[in-house]
Amino acid sequence: HIEFNEVPEKCLVCSAGKDAFSEDAEAIKKPADADNLTDGDKKHIPQIVIVKECGLIPDGTCTDVHARIGEIEHVMTEDHYIKYLDFYLDYKFISRIWLSPESCHPAAALHLNAPSGKITVVENCNVHGSWMAEADI
């Protein structure tokens, strides 16, 4: 996973030690022109929807975060697919959702116990690398 501020003592996904992390300015792919997205950009940038009223946990403390990969839905074939989506709250890692090609749509949802903050979704395409988007709760 990606760390935005400081490196943790161990990875929250695989438990690797701090020394396993490396800095990579190119870790997140970005469109060449944010005002003129290509179809490739539109298939990789996560789309985030925040729903303040959670349908599953109706006690008033739950916020739903829905993430879909691509304005144009990304393919999910054996050779080209979204491997996982990482979710961050205020730049701190909170969850990874793994996806299986041919069995899943490139989308996921979380039910957060957070009334505010910034959500970041980082997706990883097995062919085109990692892309991200952010939204305020």
Short mmCIF file of C-alpha atoms in Angstrom, two decimals:
data_model
loop_
_atom_site.label_atom_id
_atom_site.label_comp_id
_atom_site.label_asym_id
_atom_site.label_seq_id
_atom_site.Cartn_x
_atom_site.Cartn_y
_atom_site.Cartn_z
CA HIS A 1 0.00 0.00 0.00
CA ILE A 2 0.96 3.64 -0.21
CA GLU A 3 1.82 5.85 2.75
CA PHE A 4 1.21 9.56 2.35
CA ASN A 5 2.93 10.98 5.43
CA GLU A 6 5.22 8.82 7.53
CA VAL A 7 6.14 5.18 7.10
CA PRO A 8 4.61 2.86 9.73
CA GLU A 9 6.72 0.42 11.74
CA LYS A 10 5.08 -2.39 9.75
CA CYS A 11 2.85 -2.57 6.68
CA LEU A 12 -0.83 -2.74 7.57
CA VAL A 13 -1.49 -5.08 4.62
CA CYS A 14 1.38 -7.59 4.67
CA SER A 15 3.14 -6.81 8.00
CA ALA A 16 6.49 -6.16 6.28
CA GLY A 17 8.84 -3.99 8.31
CA LYS A 18 9.49 -0.30 7.83
CA ASP A 19 12.62 -1.04 5.77
CA ALA A 20 10.50 -2.74 3.06
CA PHE A 21 8.95 0.60 2.06
CA SER A 22 10.55 2.66 -0.71
CA GLU A 23 9.87 6.14 -1.98
CA ASP A 24 8.49 6.27 -5.52
CA ALA A 25 7.36 9.59 -6.97
CA GLU A 26 5.79 7.68 -9.88
CA ALA A 27 3.75 5.26 -7.72
CA ILE A 28 0.47 6.98 -8.64
CA LYS A 29 -0.37 7.48 -12.31
CA LYS A 30 -1.95 10.78 -13.35
CA PRO A 31 -3.60 11.96 -16.55
CA ALA A 32 -1.32 13.92 -18.88
CA ASP A 33 -4.01 16.63 -19.11
CA ALA A 34 -6.55 16.72 -16.25
CA ASP A 35 -8.84 18.97 -18.31
CA ASN A 36 -8.85 16.65 -21.32
CA LEU A 37 -9.03 13.03 -20.11
CA THR A 38 -8.33 10.18 -22.49
CA ASP A 39 -10.48 7.03 -22.53
CA GLY A 40 -7.61 5.30 -20.71
CA ASP A 41 -7.72 7.94 -17.95
CA LYS A 42 -11.51 7.61 -17.75
CA LYS A 43 -11.16 3.83 -17.23
CA HIS A 44 -8.69 4.14 -14.33
CA ILE A 45 -9.55 7.14 -12.16
CA PRO A 46 -11.76 6.05 -9.24
CA GLN A 47 -15.23 7.57 -8.97
CA ILE A 48 -16.23 8.14 -5.34
CA VAL A 49 -19.76 8.61 -3.99
CA ILE A 50 -20.33 9.54 -0.34
CA VAL A 51 -23.71 8.58 1.15
CA LYS A 52 -24.35 10.17 4.55
CA GLU A 53 -27.20 7.79 5.44
CA CYS A 54 -26.01 4.22 5.64
CA GLY A 55 -28.56 1.60 4.63
CA LEU A 56 -26.85 -1.20 6.53
CA ILE A 57 -26.03 0.47 9.86
CA PRO A 58 -29.00 2.79 10.55
CA ASP A 59 -27.84 4.24 13.90
CA GLY A 60 -26.77 7.58 12.42
CA THR A 61 -23.01 7.11 12.89
CA CYS A 62 -22.33 5.38 9.57
CA THR A 63 -21.20 6.95 6.30
CA ASP A 64 -21.15 4.86 3.13
CA VAL A 65 -18.27 5.25 0.68
CA HIS A 66 -18.85 3.77 -2.77
CA ALA A 67 -15.95 3.52 -5.21
CA ARG A 68 -16.21 2.50 -8.84
CA ILE A 69 -13.19 2.31 -11.09
CA GLY A 70 -13.63 4.51 -14.09
CA GLU A 71 -16.11 6.95 -15.49
CA ILE A 72 -16.00 4.32 -18.25
CA GLU A 73 -16.13 1.02 -16.33
CA HIS A 74 -12.76 -0.73 -16.32
CA VAL A 75 -12.66 -4.23 -17.81
CA MET A 76 -12.30 -7.25 -15.52
CA THR A 77 -10.82 -9.96 -17.75
CA GLU A 78 -8.19 -12.56 -16.90
CA ASP A 79 -5.51 -10.49 -18.69
CA HIS A 80 -6.56 -6.97 -17.63
CA TYR A 81 -8.28 -6.19 -14.35
CA ILE A 82 -8.32 -4.15 -11.15
CA LYS A 83 -6.45 -6.17 -8.51
CA TYR A 84 -7.50 -4.18 -5.45
CA LEU A 85 -8.80 -0.90 -4.07
CA ASP A 86 -7.14 0.71 -1.06
CA PHE A 87 -9.14 3.13 1.09
CA TYR A 88 -7.63 5.89 3.24
CA LEU A 89 -9.28 8.25 5.72
CA ASP A 90 -7.36 11.50 6.18
CA TYR A 91 -4.40 9.84 4.41
CA LYS A 92 -4.27 6.90 6.83
CA PHE A 93 -4.78 3.40 5.41
CA ILE A 94 -8.05 1.80 6.54
CA SER A 95 -8.87 -1.05 4.15
CA ARG A 96 -7.92 -3.07 1.07
CA ILE A 97 -10.57 -4.82 -1.04
CA TRP A 98 -9.28 -7.53 -3.40
CA LEU A 99 -11.17 -8.17 -6.65
CA SER A 100 -11.25 -11.31 -8.80
CA PRO A 101 -11.21 -10.91 -12.57
CA GLU A 102 -14.31 -12.13 -14.39
CA SER A 103 -16.24 -12.48 -11.08
CA CYS A 104 -16.39 -8.88 -9.83
CA HIS A 105 -17.21 -5.45 -11.13
CA PRO A 106 -14.43 -2.93 -10.45
CA ALA A 107 -16.22 -1.42 -7.45
CA ALA A 108 -16.36 -1.62 -3.66
CA ALA A 109 -18.08 0.00 -0.69
CA LEU A 110 -17.21 0.66 2.94
CA HIS A 111 -19.39 1.58 5.90
CA LEU A 112 -17.36 4.08 7.92
CA ASN A 113 -17.73 5.17 11.49
CA ALA A 114 -16.58 8.68 10.52
CA PRO A 115 -18.80 11.75 10.13
CA SER A 116 -16.13 13.80 8.33
CA GLY A 117 -12.69 13.66 6.75
CA LYS A 118 -11.06 13.08 3.39
CA ILE A 119 -11.43 9.74 1.62
CA THR A 120 -8.71 8.64 -0.78
CA VAL A 121 -9.18 5.61 -3.02
CA VAL A 122 -6.15 4.08 -4.74
CA GLU A 123 -6.82 1.35 -7.28
CA ASN A 124 -4.27 -0.99 -8.79
CA CYS A 125 -4.64 -2.17 -12.38
CA ASN A 126 -2.51 -5.20 -13.24
CA VAL A 127 -1.51 -3.56 -16.55
CA HIS A 128 -1.53 0.22 -15.94
CA GLY A 129 -0.54 0.59 -12.27
CA SER A 130 -2.11 2.64 -9.48
CA TRP A 131 -4.48 5.58 -9.86
CA MET A 132 -6.25 7.60 -7.17
CA ALA A 133 -9.07 10.01 -6.41
CA GLU A 134 -10.20 11.89 -3.32
CA ALA A 135 -13.49 13.12 -1.87
CA ASP A 136 -14.57 14.93 1.28
CA ILE A 137 -17.06 13.25 3.59
#
